[in-house]
Amino acid sequence: INAEYMGVCKAASLHMKTYDIVVFGATGFTGKYVARLLDELPAAQGYRIALAGRSEEKVRAVLQGLHHAGDYGVIIADVASEPSLIAMATQAVLVLNCVGPYRFFGEPVVKACLEGGSHYLDITGEPEFIERMEFKYN
């Protein structure tokens, strides 16, 4: 995430979404890392950020380790619950998906982002998933 991308994200937030960035899977290893990085990244300050995961208790535990914890929202969403994913995506300009492996758990999040009108970003290195999502959802 760089300053230029953050500027694009900020401009898109004018669409009246609740959050500029939602980190989905914030309680996993990578999600915690991303949350800490955003918390420390000067370019991310001033953005409306939420952490999302299956367990409110676990998401709040991640927040405890962040300097700007009081500024972040909490969203409960589960990859096995399409309505919860759509509700999450509807609130976000950008959903940063940290829930893998993506070949098993990525597509419902991509689909929810399309339905919820949010941008989708992940950290996958799984070529099959990338190609399948590009082919299926363009």
mmCIF file of N, CA and C in Angstrom, residues 15-101:
data_model
loop_
_atom_site.group_PDB
_atom_site.id
_atom_site.type_symbol
_atom_site.label_atom_id
_atom_site.label_comp_id
_atom_site.label_asym_id
_atom_site.label_seq_id
_atom_site.Cartn_x
_atom_site.Cartn_y
_atom_site.Cartn_z
ATOM 1 N N HIS A 15 -18.108 8.126 -1.910
ATOM 2 C CA HIS A 15 -19.329 7.397 -2.252
ATOM 3 C C HIS A 15 -20.140 7.046 -1.007
ATOM 4 N N MET A 16 -19.764 7.614 0.105
ATOM 5 C CA MET A 16 -20.509 7.490 1.354
ATOM 6 C C MET A 16 -20.506 6.084 1.942
ATOM 7 N N LYS A 17 -19.412 5.391 1.803
ATOM 8 C CA LYS A 17 -19.242 4.111 2.483
ATOM 9 C C LYS A 17 -18.848 4.400 3.929
ATOM 10 N N THR A 18 -19.110 3.478 4.818
ATOM 11 C CA THR A 18 -18.768 3.656 6.226
ATOM 12 C C THR A 18 -17.265 3.622 6.447
ATOM 13 N N TYR A 19 -16.563 2.739 5.736
ATOM 14 C CA TYR A 19 -15.123 2.576 5.920
ATOM 15 C C TYR A 19 -14.400 2.692 4.583
ATOM 16 N N ASP A 20 -13.200 3.257 4.636
ATOM 17 C CA ASP A 20 -12.352 3.295 3.455
ATOM 18 C C ASP A 20 -11.714 1.927 3.225
ATOM 19 N N ILE A 21 -11.252 1.298 4.294
ATOM 20 C CA ILE A 21 -10.553 0.013 4.205
ATOM 21 C C ILE A 21 -11.103 -0.936 5.265
ATOM 22 N N VAL A 22 -11.433 -2.145 4.841
ATOM 23 C CA VAL A 22 -11.792 -3.209 5.772
ATOM 24 C C VAL A 22 -10.784 -4.332 5.583
ATOM 25 N N VAL A 23 -10.130 -4.715 6.667
ATOM 26 C CA VAL A 23 -9.189 -5.833 6.653
ATOM 27 C C VAL A 23 -9.967 -7.071 7.087
ATOM 28 N N PHE A 24 -10.290 -7.935 6.133
ATOM 29 C CA PHE A 24 -11.045 -9.156 6.417
ATOM 30 C C PHE A 24 -10.068 -10.283 6.728
ATOM 31 N N GLY A 25 -10.314 -10.967 7.836
ATOM 32 C CA GLY A 25 -9.396 -12.002 8.311
ATOM 33 C C GLY A 25 -8.356 -11.412 9.232
ATOM 34 N N ALA A 26 -8.747 -10.372 9.942
ATOM 35 C CA ALA A 26 -7.819 -9.604 10.783
ATOM 36 C C ALA A 26 -7.271 -10.394 11.965
ATOM 37 N N THR A 27 -7.841 -11.545 12.268
ATOM 38 C CA THR A 27 -7.360 -12.310 13.418
ATOM 39 C C THR A 27 -6.342 -13.382 13.038
ATOM 40 N N GLY A 28 -6.129 -13.594 11.751
ATOM 41 C CA GLY A 28 -5.126 -14.553 11.306
ATOM 42 C C GLY A 28 -3.736 -13.926 11.286
ATOM 43 N N PHE A 29 -2.751 -14.731 10.995
ATOM 44 C CA PHE A 29 -1.366 -14.259 11.004
ATOM 45 C C PHE A 29 -1.180 -13.054 10.083
ATOM 46 N N THR A 30 -1.599 -13.196 8.827
ATOM 47 C CA THR A 30 -1.411 -12.114 7.856
ATOM 48 C C THR A 30 -2.306 -10.935 8.175
ATOM 49 N N GLY A 31 -3.530 -11.193 8.583
ATOM 50 C CA GLY A 31 -4.444 -10.103 8.928
ATOM 51 C C GLY A 31 -3.927 -9.249 10.073
ATOM 52 N N LYS A 32 -3.347 -9.890 11.082
ATOM 53 C CA LYS A 32 -2.757 -9.146 12.196
ATOM 54 C C LYS A 32 -1.596 -8.287 11.708
ATOM 55 N N TYR A 33 -0.784 -8.860 10.831
ATOM 56 C CA TYR A 33 0.353 -8.119 10.284
ATOM 57 C C TYR A 33 -0.128 -6.888 9.512
ATOM 58 N N VAL A 34 -1.138 -7.063 8.669
ATOM 59 C CA VAL A 34 -1.689 -5.954 7.886
ATOM 60 C C VAL A 34 -2.280 -4.889 8.811
ATOM 61 N N ALA A 35 -2.994 -5.312 9.846
ATOM 62 C CA ALA A 35 -3.581 -4.359 10.798
ATOM 63 C C ALA A 35 -2.496 -3.533 11.482
ATOM 64 N N ARG A 36 -1.426 -4.190 11.911
ATOM 65 C CA ARG A 36 -0.316 -3.463 12.545
ATOM 66 C C ARG A 36 0.348 -2.501 11.564
ATOM 67 N N LEU A 37 0.525 -2.951 10.326
ATOM 68 C CA LEU A 37 1.140 -2.104 9.312
ATOM 69 C C LEU A 37 0.294 -0.857 9.049
ATOM 70 N N LEU A 38 -0.997 -1.041 8.870
ATOM 71 C CA LEU A 38 -1.882 0.112 8.662
ATOM 72 C C LEU A 38 -1.860 1.054 9.860
ATOM 73 N N ASP A 39 -1.794 0.486 11.044
ATOM 74 C CA ASP A 39 -1.779 1.282 12.265
ATOM 75 C C ASP A 39 -0.531 2.163 12.340
ATOM 76 N N GLU A 40 0.574 1.674 11.791
ATOM 77 C CA GLU A 40 1.849 2.400 11.865
ATOM 78 C C GLU A 40 2.145 3.229 10.618
ATOM 79 N N LEU A 41 1.401 3.041 9.553
ATOM 80 C CA LEU A 41 1.671 3.691 8.280
ATOM 81 C C LEU A 41 1.116 5.117 8.278
ATOM 82 N N PRO A 42 1.987 6.116 8.211
ATOM 83 C CA PRO A 42 1.496 7.503 8.227
ATOM 84 C C PRO A 42 0.482 7.791 7.125
ATOM 85 N N ALA A 43 0.656 7.182 5.946
ATOM 86 C CA ALA A 43 -0.274 7.418 4.842
ATOM 87 C C ALA A 43 -1.683 6.905 5.144
ATOM 88 N N ALA A 44 -1.816 5.988 6.097
ATOM 89 C CA ALA A 44 -3.130 5.430 6.427
ATOM 90 C C ALA A 44 -3.877 6.260 7.472
ATOM 91 N N GLN A 45 -3.192 7.172 8.115
ATOM 92 C CA GLN A 45 -3.846 7.980 9.147
ATOM 93 C C GLN A 45 -4.920 8.848 8.504
ATOM 94 N N GLY A 46 -6.046 8.947 9.139
ATOM 95 C CA GLY A 46 -7.149 9.723 8.603
ATOM 96 C C GLY A 46 -8.125 8.906 7.773
ATOM 97 N N TYR A 47 -7.783 7.659 7.511
ATOM 98 C CA TYR A 47 -8.698 6.787 6.789
ATOM 99 C C TYR A 47 -9.580 6.049 7.772
ATOM 100 N N ARG A 48 -10.775 5.771 7.341
ATOM 101 C CA ARG A 48 -11.715 5.028 8.177
ATOM 102 C C ARG A 48 -11.459 3.542 7.938
ATOM 103 N N ILE A 49 -10.938 2.887 8.967
ATOM 104 C CA ILE A 49 -10.506 1.494 8.849
ATOM 105 C C ILE A 49 -11.320 0.632 9.805
ATOM 106 N N ALA A 50 -11.676 -0.552 9.330
ATOM 107 C CA ALA A 50 -12.330 -1.543 10.183
ATOM 108 C C ALA A 50 -11.592 -2.862 10.053
ATOM 109 N N LEU A 51 -11.594 -3.609 11.127
ATOM 110 C CA LEU A 51 -11.078 -4.967 11.125
ATOM 111 C C LEU A 51 -12.261 -5.914 11.137
ATOM 112 N N ALA A 52 -12.174 -6.965 10.351
ATOM 113 C CA ALA A 52 -13.291 -7.897 10.232
ATOM 114 C C ALA A 52 -12.813 -9.327 10.426
ATOM 115 N N GLY A 53 -13.695 -10.119 11.023
ATOM 116 C CA GLY A 53 -13.420 -11.531 11.231
ATOM 117 C C GLY A 53 -14.649 -12.235 11.758
ATOM 118 N N ARG A 54 -14.515 -13.525 12.011
ATOM 119 C CA ARG A 54 -15.653 -14.333 12.481
ATOM 120 C C ARG A 54 -15.996 -14.094 13.934
ATOM 121 N N SER A 55 -15.007 -13.746 14.743
ATOM 122 C CA SER A 55 -15.202 -13.645 16.184
ATOM 123 C C SER A 55 -14.968 -12.211 16.660
ATOM 124 N N GLU A 56 -15.998 -11.606 17.196
ATOM 125 C CA GLU A 56 -15.851 -10.244 17.715
ATOM 126 C C GLU A 56 -14.790 -10.196 18.812
ATOM 127 N N GLU A 57 -14.779 -11.196 19.664
ATOM 128 C CA GLU A 57 -13.799 -11.249 20.754
ATOM 129 C C GLU A 57 -12.364 -11.257 20.210
ATOM 130 N N LYS A 58 -12.133 -12.058 19.192
ATOM 131 C CA LYS A 58 -10.782 -12.145 18.620
ATOM 132 C C LYS A 58 -10.403 -10.874 17.869
ATOM 133 N N VAL A 59 -11.349 -10.272 17.167
ATOM 134 C CA VAL A 59 -11.063 -9.009 16.469
ATOM 135 C C VAL A 59 -10.721 -7.925 17.484
ATOM 136 N N ARG A 60 -11.482 -7.856 18.566
ATOM 137 C CA ARG A 60 -11.197 -6.856 19.602
ATOM 138 C C ARG A 60 -9.845 -7.111 20.273
ATOM 139 N N ALA A 61 -9.443 -8.365 20.369
ATOM 140 C CA ALA A 61 -8.124 -8.682 20.930
ATOM 141 C C ALA A 61 -7.011 -8.147 20.018
ATOM 142 N N VAL A 62 -7.205 -8.223 18.711
ATOM 143 C CA VAL A 62 -6.225 -7.653 17.784
ATOM 144 C C VAL A 62 -6.152 -6.142 17.974
ATOM 145 N N LEU A 63 -7.292 -5.524 18.154
ATOM 146 C CA LEU A 63 -7.324 -4.071 18.353
ATOM 147 C C LEU A 63 -6.516 -3.636 19.569
ATOM 148 N N GLN A 64 -6.485 -4.468 20.586
ATOM 149 C CA GLN A 64 -5.778 -4.111 21.824
ATOM 150 C C GLN A 64 -4.303 -3.812 21.580
ATOM 151 N N GLY A 65 -3.719 -4.398 20.555
ATOM 152 C CA GLY A 65 -2.310 -4.189 20.287
ATOM 153 C C GLY A 65 -2.009 -3.021 19.354
ATOM 154 N N LEU A 66 -3.029 -2.267 18.975
ATOM 155 C CA LEU A 66 -2.834 -1.172 18.022
ATOM 156 C C LEU A 66 -2.862 0.185 18.713
ATOM 157 N N HIS A 67 -2.045 1.103 18.228
ATOM 158 C CA HIS A 67 -1.985 2.446 18.805
ATOM 159 C C HIS A 67 -3.271 3.236 18.581
ATOM 160 N N HIS A 68 -3.915 3.042 17.430
ATOM 161 C CA HIS A 68 -5.110 3.806 17.074
ATOM 162 C C HIS A 68 -6.373 2.953 17.181
ATOM 163 N N ALA A 69 -6.377 2.018 18.110
ATOM 164 C CA ALA A 69 -7.473 1.047 18.233
ATOM 165 C C ALA A 69 -8.839 1.708 18.333
ATOM 166 N N GLY A 70 -8.913 2.813 19.023
ATOM 167 C CA GLY A 70 -10.196 3.490 19.194
ATOM 168 C C GLY A 70 -10.754 4.080 17.916
ATOM 169 N N ASP A 71 -9.904 4.196 16.898
ATOM 170 C CA ASP A 71 -10.344 4.763 15.622
ATOM 171 C C ASP A 71 -10.894 3.719 14.661
ATOM 172 N N TYR A 72 -10.724 2.430 14.979
ATOM 173 C CA TYR A 72 -11.095 1.370 14.056
ATOM 174 C C TYR A 72 -12.459 0.787 14.391
ATOM 175 N N GLY A 73 -13.173 0.430 13.324
ATOM 176 C CA GLY A 73 -14.434 -0.261 13.493
ATOM 177 C C GLY A 73 -14.219 -1.761 13.561
ATOM 178 N N VAL A 74 -15.254 -2.464 13.962
ATOM 179 C CA VAL A 74 -15.244 -3.926 14.027
ATOM 180 C C VAL A 74 -16.430 -4.434 13.222
ATOM 181 N N ILE A 75 -16.160 -5.369 12.334
ATOM 182 C CA ILE A 75 -17.209 -5.994 11.529
ATOM 183 C C ILE A 75 -17.097 -7.501 11.714
ATOM 184 N N ILE A 76 -18.229 -8.129 11.968
ATOM 185 C CA ILE A 76 -18.268 -9.584 12.090
ATOM 186 C C ILE A 76 -18.742 -10.144 10.751
ATOM 187 N N ALA A 77 -17.881 -10.935 10.129
ATOM 188 C CA ALA A 77 -18.198 -11.547 8.838
ATOM 189 C C ALA A 77 -17.519 -12.907 8.773
ATOM 190 N N ASP A 78 -18.177 -13.807 8.087
ATOM 191 C CA ASP A 78 -17.690 -15.183 7.974
ATOM 192 C C ASP A 78 -17.756 -15.594 6.514
ATOM 193 N N VAL A 79 -16.698 -16.174 6.005
ATOM 194 C CA VAL A 79 -16.661 -16.583 4.606
ATOM 195 C C VAL A 79 -17.757 -17.603 4.289
ATOM 196 N N ALA A 80 -18.270 -18.285 5.284
ATOM 197 C CA ALA A 80 -19.347 -19.258 5.084
ATOM 198 C C ALA A 80 -20.726 -18.612 5.110
ATOM 199 N N SER A 81 -20.801 -17.310 5.348
ATOM 200 C CA SER A 81 -22.081 -16.604 5.430
ATOM 201 C C SER A 81 -22.131 -15.491 4.391
ATOM 202 N N GLU A 82 -22.750 -15.768 3.263
ATOM 203 C CA GLU A 82 -22.836 -14.771 2.188
ATOM 204 C C GLU A 82 -23.458 -13.459 2.653
ATOM 205 N N PRO A 83 -24.558 -13.486 3.431
ATOM 206 C CA PRO A 83 -25.126 -12.208 3.889
ATOM 207 C C PRO A 83 -24.142 -11.376 4.722
ATOM 208 N N SER A 84 -23.328 -12.041 5.544
ATOM 209 C CA SER A 84 -22.368 -11.286 6.354
ATOM 210 C C SER A 84 -21.271 -10.684 5.483
ATOM 211 N N LEU A 85 -20.866 -11.394 4.441
ATOM 212 C CA LEU A 85 -19.846 -10.868 3.530
ATOM 213 C C LEU A 85 -20.372 -9.684 2.733
ATOM 214 N N ILE A 86 -21.609 -9.793 2.264
ATOM 215 C CA ILE A 86 -22.205 -8.684 1.518
ATOM 216 C C ILE A 86 -22.387 -7.468 2.425
ATOM 217 N N ALA A 87 -22.808 -7.699 3.659
ATOM 218 C CA ALA A 87 -22.949 -6.586 4.612
ATOM 219 C C ALA A 87 -21.597 -5.911 4.846
ATOM 220 N N MET A 88 -20.535 -6.701 4.952
ATOM 221 C CA MET A 88 -19.194 -6.145 5.128
ATOM 222 C C MET A 88 -18.796 -5.334 3.897
ATOM 223 N N ALA A 89 -18.959 -5.914 2.727
ATOM 224 C CA ALA A 89 -18.540 -5.249 1.488
ATOM 225 C C ALA A 89 -19.329 -3.978 1.225
ATOM 226 N N THR A 90 -20.583 -3.969 1.612
ATOM 227 C CA THR A 90 -21.417 -2.787 1.408
ATOM 228 C C THR A 90 -20.894 -1.589 2.193
ATOM 229 N N GLN A 91 -20.205 -1.845 3.293
ATOM 230 C CA GLN A 91 -19.691 -0.771 4.143
ATOM 231 C C GLN A 91 -18.318 -0.272 3.721
ATOM 232 N N ALA A 92 -17.660 -0.948 2.763
ATOM 233 C CA ALA A 92 -16.250 -0.698 2.482
ATOM 234 C C ALA A 92 -16.022 -0.126 1.088
ATOM 235 N N VAL A 93 -15.104 0.823 0.997
ATOM 236 C CA VAL A 93 -14.591 1.227 -0.303
ATOM 237 C C VAL A 93 -13.688 0.114 -0.811
ATOM 238 N N LEU A 94 -12.844 -0.428 0.080
ATOM 239 C CA LEU A 94 -11.901 -1.484 -0.266
ATOM 240 C C LEU A 94 -11.941 -2.580 0.793
ATOM 241 N N VAL A 95 -12.105 -3.822 0.341
ATOM 242 C CA VAL A 95 -11.954 -4.971 1.228
ATOM 243 C C VAL A 95 -10.600 -5.595 0.917
ATOM 244 N N LEU A 96 -9.747 -5.647 1.917
ATOM 245 C CA LEU A 96 -8.447 -6.308 1.812
ATOM 246 C C LEU A 96 -8.596 -7.685 2.437
ATOM 247 N N ASN A 97 -8.667 -8.704 1.597
ATOM 248 C CA ASN A 97 -8.942 -10.068 2.040
ATOM 249 C C ASN A 97 -7.665 -10.778 2.447
ATOM 250 N N CYS A 98 -7.605 -11.175 3.707
ATOM 251 C CA CYS A 98 -6.457 -11.921 4.241
ATOM 252 C C CYS A 98 -6.849 -13.342 4.626
ATOM 253 N N VAL A 99 -7.973 -13.835 4.115
ATOM 254 C CA VAL A 99 -8.466 -15.167 4.451
ATOM 255 C C VAL A 99 -8.100 -16.144 3.334
ATOM 256 N N GLY A 100 -7.214 -17.044 3.622
ATOM 257 C CA GLY A 100 -6.808 -18.034 2.633
ATOM 258 C C GLY A 100 -6.909 -19.420 3.229
ATOM 259 N N PRO A 101 -6.603 -20.449 2.463
ATOM 260 C CA PRO A 101 -6.179 -20.375 1.079
ATOM 261 C C PRO A 101 -7.302 -19.876 0.174
#
